[in-house]
Amino acid sequence: MDETADFLSREDEAVHALGLGDSGAAIFQPPSAPAAKEDWGAFDSEPAFQNSPAMSTSTPIPPVSFMSSMSTGGSSPTKQLTNTEDEPEVIKQWREQFNKTIAERDEKSKAKHAEILAAAKTSLERFYADYNATKTKGIGKNRETEKSSIANRDDTSGNVWERAVKQIETASSSSSSNPARLKGLGKTGTADEKPAKVKSLGKVKDTSRMKDVLKSLVKDEKAPGITA
């Protein structure tokens, strides 16, 4: 026995218990479905949605291009303007002039750089040429001075006083011709040696009185060592 029949039987019993009799059964009698009419005319009629006011033909339909742009995301107005319109002639002229100015400036900068490098190279070559020439000249002069000093030292002509005068003159000329060497000698050595060296250098410079004495001995025929 299904649930529907069981429910109806219980309701029928409740109605009879209330004394309603068959009238209660009529109240709870489910309505019968109307018989289907064999009317095929509905298939020949127009669809109902065409007569609906919501789908009236007066409603505007968006264009296909707008719908396609909405479906694809569309494009920005700036991009469309760039694609449809060319660049103004004024902008083109300004851009060409700007590029030309930059190119000219780069060329001038490169030329200036090359000029500076060439001048620096020439100056460096001149410096080394002068340095080598001065060095060669100094070396030759030093060699000649050395030869002259050796010749004067080994010269045995004259008496002993004449040779002594020559030695003093040679020492004086060599010392006076190189003052930087004398200055360097005064700065070298320990603290105890410096005063002695400076004192000795001072004595070498002051040889005028000694030279006068030796010259007087050279001229003196009675000086000791002349007849030897």
Short mmCIF file of C-alpha atoms in Angstrom, two decimals:
data_model
loop_
_atom_site.label_atom_id
_atom_site.label_comp_id
_atom_site.label_asym_id
_atom_site.label_seq_id
_atom_site.Cartn_x
_atom_site.Cartn_y
_atom_site.Cartn_z
CA MET A 1 0.00 0.00 0.00
CA ASP A 2 1.58 3.27 -1.06
CA GLU A 3 1.78 6.41 1.03
CA THR A 4 -0.86 8.33 -0.97
CA ALA A 5 -3.53 5.68 -0.50
CA ASP A 6 -2.68 5.39 3.17
CA PHE A 7 -2.98 9.18 3.59
CA LEU A 8 -6.36 9.27 1.84
CA SER A 9 -7.73 6.43 3.93
CA ARG A 10 -6.68 8.16 7.15
CA GLU A 11 -8.28 11.39 6.01
CA ASP A 12 -11.47 9.56 5.10
CA GLU A 13 -11.63 8.02 8.54
CA ALA A 14 -11.08 11.43 10.14
CA VAL A 15 -13.92 12.95 8.08
CA HIS A 16 -16.31 10.15 9.02
CA ALA A 17 -15.31 10.63 12.65
CA LEU A 18 -16.31 14.31 12.39
CA GLY A 19 -19.70 13.34 10.91
CA LEU A 20 -19.20 14.91 7.53
CA GLY A 21 -19.91 11.76 5.63
CA ASP A 22 -19.41 11.66 1.91
CA SER A 23 -19.34 15.46 1.69
CA GLY A 24 -15.91 15.49 3.30
CA ALA A 25 -14.66 13.02 0.76
CA ALA A 26 -15.87 15.38 -1.93
CA ILE A 27 -13.93 18.20 -0.35
CA PHE A 28 -10.66 16.28 -0.39
CA GLN A 29 -11.32 14.74 -3.80
CA PRO A 30 -8.40 15.78 -6.01
CA PRO A 31 -9.45 17.66 -9.12
CA SER A 32 -9.48 15.71 -12.30
CA ALA A 33 -7.24 16.77 -15.11
CA PRO A 34 -9.06 18.27 -18.09
CA ALA A 35 -9.21 16.14 -21.13
CA ALA A 36 -6.76 17.04 -23.78
CA LYS A 37 -8.29 18.55 -26.83
CA GLU A 38 -7.10 17.31 -30.15
CA ASP A 39 -6.46 20.82 -31.41
CA TRP A 40 -3.58 20.99 -33.87
CA GLY A 41 -4.10 24.65 -34.65
CA ALA A 42 -1.54 25.72 -32.06
CA PHE A 43 1.22 24.35 -34.24
CA ASP A 44 0.08 26.57 -37.10
CA SER A 45 0.07 29.77 -35.03
CA GLU A 46 3.07 32.07 -34.58
CA PRO A 47 5.32 31.67 -31.55
CA ALA A 48 4.28 33.55 -28.48
CA PHE A 49 7.63 35.24 -27.94
CA GLN A 50 7.20 37.26 -31.15
CA ASN A 51 4.20 39.05 -29.69
CA SER A 52 5.97 39.77 -26.41
CA PRO A 53 6.51 43.54 -25.81
CA ALA A 54 9.93 42.82 -24.28
CA MET A 55 11.18 41.44 -27.61
CA SER A 56 9.66 44.08 -29.84
CA THR A 57 11.28 44.73 -33.17
CA SER A 58 11.58 48.42 -32.27
CA THR A 59 14.40 47.61 -29.79
CA PRO A 60 17.72 48.77 -31.38
CA ILE A 61 20.26 46.05 -32.02
CA PRO A 62 23.89 47.04 -31.51
CA PRO A 63 26.09 46.94 -34.62
CA VAL A 64 28.25 43.94 -35.28
CA SER A 65 31.52 45.92 -35.10
CA PHE A 66 30.62 47.24 -31.63
CA MET A 67 29.70 43.78 -30.41
CA SER A 68 32.88 42.30 -31.83
CA SER A 69 34.96 45.00 -30.15
CA MET A 70 33.24 44.29 -26.84
CA SER A 71 33.86 40.57 -27.19
CA THR A 72 37.54 41.02 -28.01
CA GLY A 73 38.18 43.74 -25.44
CA GLY A 74 38.25 46.62 -27.96
CA SER A 75 41.16 48.98 -28.61
CA SER A 76 42.05 52.27 -26.94
CA PRO A 77 41.11 55.56 -28.68
CA THR A 78 44.78 56.61 -28.69
CA LYS A 79 45.81 53.51 -30.59
CA GLN A 80 43.00 53.96 -33.09
CA LEU A 81 44.02 57.60 -33.56
CA THR A 82 47.65 56.61 -34.09
CA ASN A 83 46.72 53.96 -36.60
CA THR A 84 44.30 56.14 -38.53
CA GLU A 85 46.14 59.48 -38.49
CA ASP A 86 49.72 60.20 -39.60
CA GLU A 87 52.30 62.09 -37.50
CA PRO A 88 52.06 65.88 -38.00
CA GLU A 89 54.60 67.44 -40.35
CA VAL A 90 55.84 69.80 -37.62
CA ILE A 91 56.73 66.87 -35.38
CA LYS A 92 58.52 65.15 -38.25
CA GLN A 93 60.61 68.25 -39.00
CA TRP A 94 61.46 68.72 -35.32
CA ARG A 95 62.51 65.09 -34.98
CA GLU A 96 64.72 65.28 -38.08
CA GLN A 97 66.36 68.50 -36.87
CA PHE A 98 66.91 67.02 -33.42
CA ASN A 99 68.59 63.89 -34.82
CA LYS A 100 70.73 66.05 -37.10
CA THR A 101 71.85 68.24 -34.17
CA ILE A 102 72.75 65.19 -32.08
CA ALA A 103 74.74 63.68 -34.96
CA GLU A 104 76.68 66.93 -35.51
CA ARG A 105 77.41 67.21 -31.81
CA ASP A 106 78.72 63.63 -31.72
CA GLU A 107 80.97 64.30 -34.71
CA LYS A 108 82.41 67.44 -33.07
CA SER A 109 82.98 65.58 -29.82
CA LYS A 110 84.81 62.77 -31.61
CA ALA A 111 86.97 65.25 -33.54
CA LYS A 112 87.82 67.16 -30.36
CA HIS A 113 88.72 63.93 -28.59
CA ALA A 114 90.99 62.87 -31.44
CA GLU A 115 92.62 66.32 -31.46
CA ILE A 116 93.33 66.15 -27.73
CA LEU A 117 94.83 62.67 -28.07
CA ALA A 118 97.05 63.79 -30.95
CA ALA A 119 98.26 66.86 -29.01
CA ALA A 120 98.99 64.75 -25.93
CA LYS A 121 100.90 62.22 -28.01
CA THR A 122 102.95 64.97 -29.68
CA SER A 123 103.72 66.60 -26.33
CA LEU A 124 104.77 63.28 -24.84
CA GLU A 125 107.05 62.51 -27.79
CA ARG A 126 108.61 65.99 -27.55
CA PHE A 127 109.19 65.55 -23.82
CA TYR A 128 110.97 62.24 -24.27
CA ALA A 129 113.01 63.63 -27.17
CA ASP A 130 114.18 66.61 -25.07
CA TYR A 131 114.85 64.34 -22.11
CA ASN A 132 116.93 61.92 -24.16
CA ALA A 133 118.84 64.78 -25.81
CA THR A 134 119.60 66.41 -22.45
CA LYS A 135 120.58 63.06 -20.99
CA THR A 136 122.90 62.28 -23.88
CA LYS A 137 124.43 65.74 -23.70
CA GLY A 138 124.95 65.44 -19.94
CA ILE A 139 126.54 62.03 -20.29
CA GLY A 140 128.96 63.35 -22.93
CA LYS A 141 129.85 66.37 -20.80
CA ASN A 142 130.43 64.21 -17.74
CA ARG A 143 132.70 61.92 -19.72
CA GLU A 144 134.74 64.86 -20.99
CA THR A 145 135.02 66.29 -17.48
CA GLU A 146 136.09 62.93 -16.16
CA LYS A 147 138.76 62.57 -18.83
CA SER A 148 140.04 66.08 -18.12
CA SER A 149 140.15 65.39 -14.38
CA ILE A 150 142.06 62.17 -14.88
CA ALA A 151 144.50 63.90 -17.23
CA ASN A 152 145.12 66.73 -14.74
CA ARG A 153 145.52 64.26 -11.92
CA ASP A 154 148.07 62.18 -13.78
CA ASP A 155 149.95 65.22 -15.12
CA THR A 156 153.39 65.34 -13.48
CA SER A 157 154.64 68.43 -15.24
CA GLY A 158 155.61 71.37 -13.05
CA ASN A 159 156.51 71.29 -9.42
CA VAL A 160 154.52 69.85 -6.58
CA TRP A 161 152.83 73.15 -5.77
CA GLU A 162 151.55 73.59 -9.31
CA ARG A 163 150.04 70.10 -9.21
CA ALA A 164 148.42 70.90 -5.85
CA VAL A 165 146.86 74.06 -7.25
CA LYS A 166 145.50 72.10 -10.24
CA GLN A 167 143.94 69.51 -7.93
CA ILE A 168 142.24 72.19 -5.86
CA GLU A 169 140.92 73.94 -8.97
CA THR A 170 139.63 70.64 -10.36
CA ALA A 171 137.88 69.78 -7.09
CA SER A 172 136.38 73.27 -6.86
CA SER A 173 135.08 73.21 -10.44
CA SER A 174 133.55 69.75 -10.08
CA SER A 175 131.87 70.71 -6.81
CA SER A 176 130.51 74.01 -8.11
CA SER A 177 129.26 72.44 -11.35
CA ASN A 178 126.96 70.04 -9.44
CA PRO A 179 125.30 71.89 -6.56
CA ALA A 180 122.48 69.35 -6.37
CA ARG A 181 124.99 66.63 -5.54
CA LEU A 182 126.47 68.75 -2.77
CA LYS A 183 122.96 69.40 -1.44
CA GLY A 184 122.18 65.68 -1.49
CA LEU A 185 125.40 64.85 0.31
CA GLY A 186 124.46 67.27 3.04
CA LYS A 187 121.12 65.46 3.57
CA THR A 188 122.42 61.87 3.60
CA GLY A 189 124.00 59.91 6.41
CA THR A 190 123.25 59.60 10.10
CA ALA A 191 122.72 62.43 12.55
CA ASP A 192 126.36 62.22 13.74
CA GLU A 193 127.76 62.22 10.19
CA LYS A 194 125.78 65.18 8.88
CA PRO A 195 127.61 67.94 10.78
CA ALA A 196 130.98 66.53 9.72
CA LYS A 197 129.95 66.38 6.06
CA VAL A 198 128.48 69.85 6.09
CA LYS A 199 131.63 71.14 7.74
CA SER A 200 133.83 69.43 5.16
CA LEU A 201 131.74 70.83 2.32
CA GLY A 202 132.12 74.29 3.76
CA LYS A 203 135.87 73.85 3.85
CA VAL A 204 135.89 72.73 0.21
CA LYS A 205 134.06 75.85 -0.88
CA ASP A 206 136.41 78.20 1.01
CA THR A 207 139.69 77.46 -0.84
CA SER A 208 140.60 80.96 -1.90
CA ARG A 209 143.18 81.53 0.87
CA MET A 210 144.71 78.08 0.37
CA LYS A 211 144.98 78.67 -3.36
CA ASP A 212 146.66 82.01 -2.76
CA VAL A 213 149.23 80.36 -0.49
CA LEU A 214 149.92 77.60 -3.02
CA LYS A 215 150.24 80.07 -5.87
CA SER A 216 152.71 82.07 -3.86
CA LEU A 217 154.71 78.88 -3.29
CA VAL A 218 154.64 78.12 -7.01
CA LYS A 219 156.20 81.50 -7.76
CA ASP A 220 158.69 81.25 -4.91
CA GLU A 221 161.90 79.73 -6.19
CA LYS A 222 163.05 79.02 -2.65
CA ALA A 223 159.91 77.13 -1.69
CA PRO A 224 160.54 73.61 -0.45
CA GLY A 225 160.03 70.83 -3.00
CA ILE A 226 160.71 72.91 -6.10
CA THR A 227 164.27 71.79 -6.54
CA ALA A 228 163.44 68.22 -5.69
#
